[in-house]
PDB file of C-alpha atoms in Angstrom:
ATOM      1  CA  MET Y  74      -3.668 -12.622  66.859  1.00  0.00           C
ATOM      2  CA  PHE Y  75      -4.786 -15.588  65.531  1.00  0.00           C
ATOM      3  CA  ARG Y  76      -1.460 -16.750  65.461  1.00  0.00           C
ATOM      4  CA  VAL Y  77      -1.273 -16.621  69.081  1.00  0.00           C
ATOM      5  CA  LEU Y  78      -5.025 -18.182  69.860  1.00  0.00           C
ATOM      6  CA  SER Y  79      -4.038 -20.948  67.749  1.00  0.00           C
ATOM      7  CA  CYS Y  80      -0.477 -21.352  70.414  1.00  0.00           C
ATOM      8  CA  ILE Y  81      -3.042 -20.850  73.449  1.00  0.00           C
ATOM      9  CA  ALA Y  82      -4.628 -23.024  71.764  1.00  0.00           C
ATOM     10  CA  ALA Y  83      -1.870 -25.796  71.170  1.00  0.00           C
ATOM     11  CA  VAL Y  84      -0.877 -25.125  74.769  1.00  0.00           C
ATOM     12  CA  LEU Y  85      -4.068 -25.867  76.114  1.00  0.00           C
ATOM     13  CA  LEU Y  86      -4.953 -28.623  74.741  1.00  0.00           C
ATOM     14  CA  ILE Y  87      -1.084 -30.154  74.931  1.00  0.00           C
ATOM     15  CA  ILE Y  88      -2.247 -29.582  78.955  1.00  0.00           C
ATOM     16  CA  GLY Y  89      -5.692 -31.421  78.698  1.00  0.00           C
ATOM     17  CA  ILE Y  90      -3.875 -34.080  76.965  1.00  0.00           C
ATOM     18  CA  THR Y  91      -1.457 -35.031  79.666  1.00  0.00           C
ATOM     19  CA  LEU Y  92      -4.487 -34.812  82.794  1.00  0.00           C
ATOM     20  CA  GLY Y  93      -4.483 -38.309  82.531  1.00  0.00           C
ATOM     21  CA  CYS Y  94      -7.091 -38.873  79.609  1.00  0.00           C
ATOM     22  CA  SER Y  95      -7.242 -42.787  78.851  1.00  0.00           C
ATOM     23  CA  GLN Y  96      -4.440 -43.155  75.533  1.00  0.00           C
ATOM     24  CA  GLU Y  97      -7.238 -43.166  73.028  1.00  0.00           C
ATOM     25  CA  THR Y  98      -8.578 -39.860  74.367  1.00  0.00           C
ATOM     26  CA  ARG Y  99      -4.453 -39.024  74.035  1.00  0.00           C
ATOM     27  CA  SER Y 100      -4.077 -39.686  70.310  1.00  0.00           C
ATOM     28  CA  ALA Y 101      -7.477 -38.383  69.030  1.00  0.00           C
ATOM     29  CA  LEU Y 102      -6.401 -35.492  70.935  1.00  0.00           C
ATOM     30  CA  GLN Y 103      -3.331 -35.247  69.520  1.00  0.00           C
ATOM     31  CA  ASN Y 104      -5.011 -36.339  65.427  1.00  0.00           C
ATOM     32  CA  LYS Y 105      -7.084 -33.026  66.412  1.00  0.00           C
ATOM     33  CA  ALA Y 106      -4.274 -30.861  66.810  1.00  0.00           C
ATOM     34  CA  ILE Y 107      -1.592 -31.887  63.910  1.00  0.00           C
ATOM     35  CA  VAL Y 108      -5.163 -31.500  61.911  1.00  0.00           C
ATOM     36  CA  MET Y 109      -5.713 -27.876  63.097  1.00  0.00           C
ATOM     37  CA  GLN Y 110      -2.279 -27.305  62.911  1.00  0.00           C
ATOM     38  CA  GLY Y 111      -2.142 -28.533  59.254  1.00  0.00           C
ATOM     39  CA  LEU Y 112      -4.778 -26.625  58.148  1.00  0.00           C
ATOM     40  CA  GLN Y 113      -4.059 -22.812  59.698  1.00  0.00           C
ATOM     41  CA  ALA Y 114      -1.071 -23.945  57.475  1.00  0.00           C
ATOM     42  CA  LEU Y 115      -2.310 -23.996  54.204  1.00  0.00           C
ATOM     43  CA  GLU Y 116      -4.575 -21.510  55.407  1.00  0.00           C
ATOM     44  CA  ASN Y 117      -1.829 -19.186  56.325  1.00  0.00           C
ATOM     45  CA  GLN Y 118      -0.219 -19.536  53.050  1.00  0.00           C
ATOM     46  CA  GLU Y 119       3.526 -20.529  54.765  1.00  0.00           C
ATOM     47  CA  TYR Y 120       3.305 -23.898  52.904  1.00  0.00           C
ATOM     48  CA  ASP Y 121       7.304 -23.992  54.303  1.00  0.00           C
ATOM     49  CA  ARG Y 122       5.416 -25.709  57.513  1.00  0.00           C
ATOM     50  CA  VAL Y 123       2.859 -28.016  55.707  1.00  0.00           C
ATOM     51  CA  GLY Y 124       5.264 -30.748  55.149  1.00  0.00           C
ATOM     52  CA  GLU Y 125       5.392 -30.862  60.106  1.00  0.00           C
ATOM     53  CA  PHE Y 126       1.654 -31.511  59.566  1.00  0.00           C
ATOM     54  CA  PHE Y 127       1.208 -33.152  55.981  1.00  0.00           C
ATOM     55  CA  ALA Y 128       2.787 -37.079  55.183  1.00  0.00           C
ATOM     56  CA  GLN Y 129       4.336 -37.362  51.628  1.00  0.00           C
ATOM     57  CA  ASP Y 130       2.160 -39.488  50.132  1.00  0.00           C
ATOM     58  CA  PHE Y 131      -0.185 -37.142  51.181  1.00  0.00           C
ATOM     59  CA  LYS Y 132      -3.835 -38.347  48.743  1.00  0.00           C
ATOM     60  CA  ARG Y 133      -6.711 -36.507  48.860  1.00  0.00           C
ATOM     61  CA  HIS Y 134     -10.122 -37.955  47.383  1.00  0.00           C
ATOM     62  CA  SER Y 135     -13.052 -35.036  46.228  1.00  0.00           C
ATOM     63  CA  GLN Y 136     -16.249 -36.140  44.967  1.00  0.00           C
ATOM     64  CA  ALA Y 137     -16.214 -31.671  43.846  1.00  0.00           C
ATOM     65  CA  THR Y 138     -13.259 -32.709  42.236  1.00  0.00           C
ATOM     66  CA  PRO Y 139     -12.729 -35.691  40.971  1.00  0.00           C
ATOM     67  CA  GLU Y 140     -10.557 -34.648  37.779  1.00  0.00           C
ATOM     68  CA  VAL Y 141      -7.541 -32.390  40.024  1.00  0.00           C
ATOM     69  CA  GLU Y 142      -5.640 -35.708  41.766  1.00  0.00           C
ATOM     70  CA  VAL Y 143      -4.066 -34.571  44.660  1.00  0.00           C
ATOM     71  CA  ASN Y 144      -1.490 -37.911  44.771  1.00  0.00           C
ATOM     72  CA  SER Y 145       1.624 -36.290  46.832  1.00  0.00           C
ATOM     73  CA  LEU Y 146       2.849 -33.195  49.218  1.00  0.00           C
ATOM     74  CA  ASP Y 147       3.754 -31.122  46.915  1.00  0.00           C
ATOM     75  CA  ASP Y 148       0.273 -32.076  44.979  1.00  0.00           C
ATOM     76  CA  MET Y 149      -1.556 -30.731  47.759  1.00  0.00           C
ATOM     77  CA  ILE Y 150       0.658 -27.149  47.976  1.00  0.00           C
ATOM     78  CA  GLU Y 151      -0.172 -26.792  44.553  1.00  0.00           C
ATOM     79  CA  PHE Y 152      -3.665 -26.709  44.548  1.00  0.00           C
ATOM     80  CA  VAL Y 153      -3.378 -24.711  47.415  1.00  0.00           C
ATOM     81  CA  LYS Y 154      -1.518 -22.533  45.828  1.00  0.00           C
ATOM     82  CA  GLY Y 155      -4.015 -21.949  42.651  1.00  0.00           C
ATOM     83  CA  TRP Y 156      -6.896 -21.520  45.468  1.00  0.00           C
ATOM     84  CA  SER Y 157      -5.222 -18.806  46.640  1.00  0.00           C
ATOM     85  CA  GLU Y 158      -4.585 -17.601  43.554  1.00  0.00           C
ATOM     86  CA  ALA Y 159      -8.084 -17.202  43.224  1.00  0.00           C
ATOM     87  CA  PHE Y 160      -9.410 -15.841  46.097  1.00  0.00           C
ATOM     88  CA  PRO Y 161      -6.683 -14.438  47.626  1.00  0.00           C
ATOM     89  CA  ASP Y 162      -8.697 -13.253  50.262  1.00  0.00           C
ATOM     90  CA  MET Y 163      -9.690 -16.522  51.260  1.00  0.00           C
ATOM     91  CA  ARG Y 164     -10.654 -17.504  55.427  1.00  0.00           C
ATOM     92  CA  ALA Y 165     -11.382 -19.906  57.194  1.00  0.00           C
ATOM     93  CA  GLU Y 166     -14.503 -20.126  59.785  1.00  0.00           C
ATOM     94  CA  HIS Y 167     -14.198 -23.729  61.719  1.00  0.00           C
ATOM     95  CA  HIS Y 168     -17.405 -24.524  62.930  1.00  0.00           C
ATOM     96  CA  GLN Y 169     -16.177 -27.966  64.041  1.00  0.00           C
ATOM     97  CA  ILE Y 170     -13.798 -30.481  64.918  1.00  0.00           C
ATOM     98  CA  ILE Y 171     -14.532 -34.490  65.701  1.00  0.00           C
ATOM     99  CA  ALA Y 172     -11.898 -36.633  65.880  1.00  0.00           C
ATOM    100  CA  GLU Y 173     -11.519 -40.367  67.401  1.00  0.00           C
ATOM    101  CA  GLY Y 174      -8.948 -43.017  66.829  1.00  0.00           C
ATOM    102  CA  ASN Y 175      -7.466 -41.524  63.413  1.00  0.00           C
ATOM    103  CA  MET Y 176      -9.849 -40.202  62.096  1.00  0.00           C
ATOM    104  CA  VAL Y 177     -10.399 -36.765  62.137  1.00  0.00           C
ATOM    105  CA  ALA Y 178     -13.273 -34.736  60.953  1.00  0.00           C
ATOM    106  CA  VAL Y 179     -14.009 -30.808  60.186  1.00  0.00           C
ATOM    107  CA  TYR Y 180     -16.994 -28.542  59.319  1.00  0.00           C
ATOM    108  CA  ALA Y 181     -15.663 -25.223  57.823  1.00  0.00           C
ATOM    109  CA  THR Y 182     -16.659 -22.750  55.931  1.00  0.00           C
ATOM    110  CA  TYR Y 183     -14.276 -20.709  53.720  1.00  0.00           C
ATOM    111  CA  ILE Y 184     -15.001 -17.260  52.208  1.00  0.00           C
ATOM    112  CA  GLY Y 185     -13.348 -15.071  49.794  1.00  0.00           C
ATOM    113  CA  THR Y 186     -13.815 -13.517  46.671  1.00  0.00           C
ATOM    114  CA  HIS Y 187     -13.060 -14.394  43.392  1.00  0.00           C
ATOM    115  CA  GLN Y 188     -10.309 -12.747  41.918  1.00  0.00           C
ATOM    116  CA  GLY Y 189      -8.101 -14.750  39.836  1.00  0.00           C
ATOM    117  CA  ALA Y 190      -8.573 -17.622  37.164  1.00  0.00           C
ATOM    118  CA  MET Y 191     -10.184 -21.189  38.964  1.00  0.00           C
ATOM    119  CA  GLY Y 192     -10.643 -24.320  37.063  1.00  0.00           C
ATOM    120  CA  GLY Y 193     -10.843 -22.253  33.416  1.00  0.00           C
ATOM    121  CA  ILE Y 194     -13.057 -20.058  35.566  1.00  0.00           C
ATOM    122  CA  PRO Y 195     -12.333 -16.500  35.116  1.00  0.00           C
ATOM    123  CA  ALA Y 196     -12.064 -13.832  37.991  1.00  0.00           C
ATOM    124  CA  THR Y 197     -15.400 -12.558  38.475  1.00  0.00           C
ATOM    125  CA  GLY Y 198     -15.229 -10.883  41.784  1.00  0.00           C
ATOM    126  CA  LYS Y 199     -17.899 -12.251  43.897  1.00  0.00           C
ATOM    127  CA  ILE Y 200     -17.765 -13.310  47.214  1.00  0.00           C
ATOM    128  CA  MET Y 201     -18.057 -16.824  47.240  1.00  0.00           C
ATOM    129  CA  GLU Y 202     -19.159 -18.426  50.101  1.00  0.00           C
ATOM    130  CA  SER Y 203     -18.565 -22.262  51.190  1.00  0.00           C
ATOM    131  CA  GLU Y 204     -19.475 -24.690  53.698  1.00  0.00           C
ATOM    132  CA  THR Y 205     -16.885 -27.716  53.381  1.00  0.00           C
ATOM    133  CA  PHE Y 206     -17.214 -31.203  55.378  1.00  0.00           C
ATOM    134  CA  GLY Y 207     -13.701 -33.421  55.552  1.00  0.00           C
ATOM    135  CA  ILE Y 208     -12.303 -36.219  56.800  1.00  0.00           C
ATOM    136  CA  PHE Y 209      -8.232 -36.424  57.558  1.00  0.00           C
ATOM    137  CA  ARG Y 210      -6.803 -40.039  57.970  1.00  0.00           C
ATOM    138  CA  VAL Y 211      -3.931 -39.338  60.730  1.00  0.00           C
ATOM    139  CA  GLU Y 212      -0.909 -41.535  60.592  1.00  0.00           C
ATOM    140  CA  ASN Y 213       3.014 -42.121  62.344  1.00  0.00           C
ATOM    141  CA  GLY Y 214       1.038 -38.029  63.006  1.00  0.00           C
ATOM    142  CA  LYS Y 215       0.754 -36.864  60.129  1.00  0.00           C
ATOM    143  CA  ILE Y 216      -2.179 -35.999  57.873  1.00  0.00           C
ATOM    144  CA  ALA Y 217      -2.247 -39.354  55.588  1.00  0.00           C
ATOM    145  CA  GLU Y 218      -5.391 -39.048  53.200  1.00  0.00           C
ATOM    146  CA  ALA Y 219      -8.597 -36.391  53.880  1.00  0.00           C
ATOM    147  CA  TRP Y 220     -12.430 -36.901  51.987  1.00  0.00           C
TER     148      TRP Y 220
END
């Protein structure tokens, strides 16, 4: 059902883009769609599709986990796989998605049960809920950086 709704949203977004928006608005809306589809591929563990949305030299900058270096698409996939193993029932609720030019901001809540080790912390069996805010830079139709 989620996939069907995602496809419908993407079609509606494309229709909106073609109905006379300015080039800047079309570009921002396209970038917003790229980020949402990329996040959905990660969240659905569709790792074979992630390269459609993320650049090969993708970089992640994070104050929350500065010791974790993500400097490529492969690094990003491995990072997300670690989260998926620790929180196999993880789900995301996207509250706000705002785009301007090549930048897209996403405010979301991630919820999951800590069922596997993560960063040296053994599984607790407790539900984790984390509100996050991310900024993504899109370049040449792919997500190039995230903060």
